[in-house]
Coordinates of C-alpha atoms in Angstrom, one line a residue:
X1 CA 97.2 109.6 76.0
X2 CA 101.2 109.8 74.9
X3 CA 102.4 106.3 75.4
X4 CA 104.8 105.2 78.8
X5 CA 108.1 105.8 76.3
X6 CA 106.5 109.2 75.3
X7 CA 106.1 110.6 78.8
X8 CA 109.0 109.3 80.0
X9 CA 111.0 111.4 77.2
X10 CA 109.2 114.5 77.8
X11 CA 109.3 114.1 81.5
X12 CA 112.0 116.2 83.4
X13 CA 114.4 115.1 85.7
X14 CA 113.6 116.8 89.0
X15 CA 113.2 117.2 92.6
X16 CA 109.7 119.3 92.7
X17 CA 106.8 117.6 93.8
X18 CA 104.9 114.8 91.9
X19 CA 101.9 112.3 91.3
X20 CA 103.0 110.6 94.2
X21 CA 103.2 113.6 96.9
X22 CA 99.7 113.6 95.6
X23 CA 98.4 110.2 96.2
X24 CA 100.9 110.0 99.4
X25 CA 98.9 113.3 100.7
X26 CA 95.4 111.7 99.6
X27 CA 94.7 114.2 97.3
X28 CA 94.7 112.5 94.6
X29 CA 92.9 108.7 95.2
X30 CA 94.3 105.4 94.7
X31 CA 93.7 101.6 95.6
X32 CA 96.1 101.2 98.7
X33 CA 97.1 97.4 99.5
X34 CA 99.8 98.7 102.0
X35 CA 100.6 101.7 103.8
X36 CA 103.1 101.9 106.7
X37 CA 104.8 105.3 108.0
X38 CA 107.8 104.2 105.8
X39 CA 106.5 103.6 102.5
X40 CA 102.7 103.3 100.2
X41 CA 101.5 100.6 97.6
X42 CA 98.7 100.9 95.5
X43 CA 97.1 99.1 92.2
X44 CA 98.5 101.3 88.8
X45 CA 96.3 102.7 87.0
X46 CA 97.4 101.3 83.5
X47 CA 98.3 98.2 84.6
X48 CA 101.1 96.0 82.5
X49 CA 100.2 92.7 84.6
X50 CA 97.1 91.2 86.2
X51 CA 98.5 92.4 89.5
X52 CA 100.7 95.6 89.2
X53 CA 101.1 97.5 91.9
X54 CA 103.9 100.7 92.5
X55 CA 105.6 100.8 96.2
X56 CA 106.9 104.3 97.0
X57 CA 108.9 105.5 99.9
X58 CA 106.9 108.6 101.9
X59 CA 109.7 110.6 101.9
X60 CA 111.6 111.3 98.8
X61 CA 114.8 112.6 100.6
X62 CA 116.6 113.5 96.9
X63 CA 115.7 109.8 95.9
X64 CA 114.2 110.5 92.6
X65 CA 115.4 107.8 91.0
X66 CA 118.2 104.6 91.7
X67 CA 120.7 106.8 89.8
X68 CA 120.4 109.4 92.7
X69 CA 120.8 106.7 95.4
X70 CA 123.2 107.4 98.2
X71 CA 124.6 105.6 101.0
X72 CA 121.4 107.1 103.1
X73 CA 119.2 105.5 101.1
X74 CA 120.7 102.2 102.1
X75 CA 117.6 101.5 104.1
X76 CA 114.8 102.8 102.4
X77 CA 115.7 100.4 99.3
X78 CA 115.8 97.6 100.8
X79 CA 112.8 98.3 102.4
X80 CA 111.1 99.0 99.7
X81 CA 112.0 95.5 98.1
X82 CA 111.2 93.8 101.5
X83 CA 107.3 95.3 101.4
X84 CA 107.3 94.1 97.5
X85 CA 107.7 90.4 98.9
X86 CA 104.7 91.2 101.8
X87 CA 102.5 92.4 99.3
X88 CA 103.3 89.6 96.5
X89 CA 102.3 87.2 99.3
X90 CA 99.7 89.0 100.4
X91 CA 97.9 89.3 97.1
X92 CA 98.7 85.7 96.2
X93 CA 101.6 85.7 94.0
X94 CA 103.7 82.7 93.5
X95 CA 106.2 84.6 90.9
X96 CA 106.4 87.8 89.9
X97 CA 108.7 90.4 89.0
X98 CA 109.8 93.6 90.0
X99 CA 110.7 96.6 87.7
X100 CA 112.5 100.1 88.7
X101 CA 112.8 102.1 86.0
X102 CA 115.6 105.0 85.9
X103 CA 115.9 108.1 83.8
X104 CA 114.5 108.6 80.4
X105 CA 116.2 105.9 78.8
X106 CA 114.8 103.7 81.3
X107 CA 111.6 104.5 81.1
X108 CA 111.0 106.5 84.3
X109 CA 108.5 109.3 83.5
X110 CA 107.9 110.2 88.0
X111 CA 110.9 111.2 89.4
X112 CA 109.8 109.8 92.6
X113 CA 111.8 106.8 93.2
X114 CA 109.3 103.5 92.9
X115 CA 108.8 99.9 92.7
X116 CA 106.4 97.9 90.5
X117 CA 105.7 95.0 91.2
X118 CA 104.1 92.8 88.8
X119 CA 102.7 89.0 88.9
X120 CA 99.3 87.0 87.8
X121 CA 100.5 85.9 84.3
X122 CA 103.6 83.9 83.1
X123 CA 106.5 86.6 83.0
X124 CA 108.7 86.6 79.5
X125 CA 112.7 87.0 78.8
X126 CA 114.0 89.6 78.0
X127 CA 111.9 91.7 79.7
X128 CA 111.8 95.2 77.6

């Protein structure tokens, strides 16, 4: 399998369906911790933490990544951040950290915009 780095280079920036209209359309299974008409979590499946677990909005709306935000978006985000807290709580978290990665350079091999959340192990600086 080509490492994170490697997928996210070959992966190309676009607004076609992915993974996540998969999963979100449960064809494709997951682990769901939280589902809402707004947004889905659900357990990674090559987890980075003891707890890592990506929050995705239902509807992509053009949001493919933070770089594509607009002012539209406004709400989604911070919604998105708001069910990150509600799910570190409700798995037990007393710290953890949360991750968007953006473009190729970033990391970001779904063009789906998304949130990991990560926690159950001591965190390090820097971070990547």
């Amino acid at each position: 399998m080509a490492s994170e780095k490697e997928a996210a280079l070959a992966a190309v920036p676009n607004d076609n369906p992915t993974i996540f209209d998969k999963i979100i359309k449960k064809e494709i299974p997951s682990t769901v911790v939280f589902e809402d008409e707004k947004v889905l979590a659900f357990r990674d499946i090559n987890p980075q933490a003891p707890t890592h677990i990506v929050i995705i909005p239902k509807v992509k709306d053009g949001l493919t990544g933070l770089s594509k935000a607009e002012e539209r978006h406004v709400e989604i985000l911070g919604y998105l951040l708001y069910v990150a807290k509600l799910v570190a709580k409700q798995e037990g978290l007393d710290g953890y950290r949360i991750v968007i990665n953006d473009g190729p350079s970033g990391c970001q091999s779904v063009y789906h915009i998304h949130v990991h959340l990560l926690g159950g192990r001591q965190m390090n600086w820097p971070p990547g």
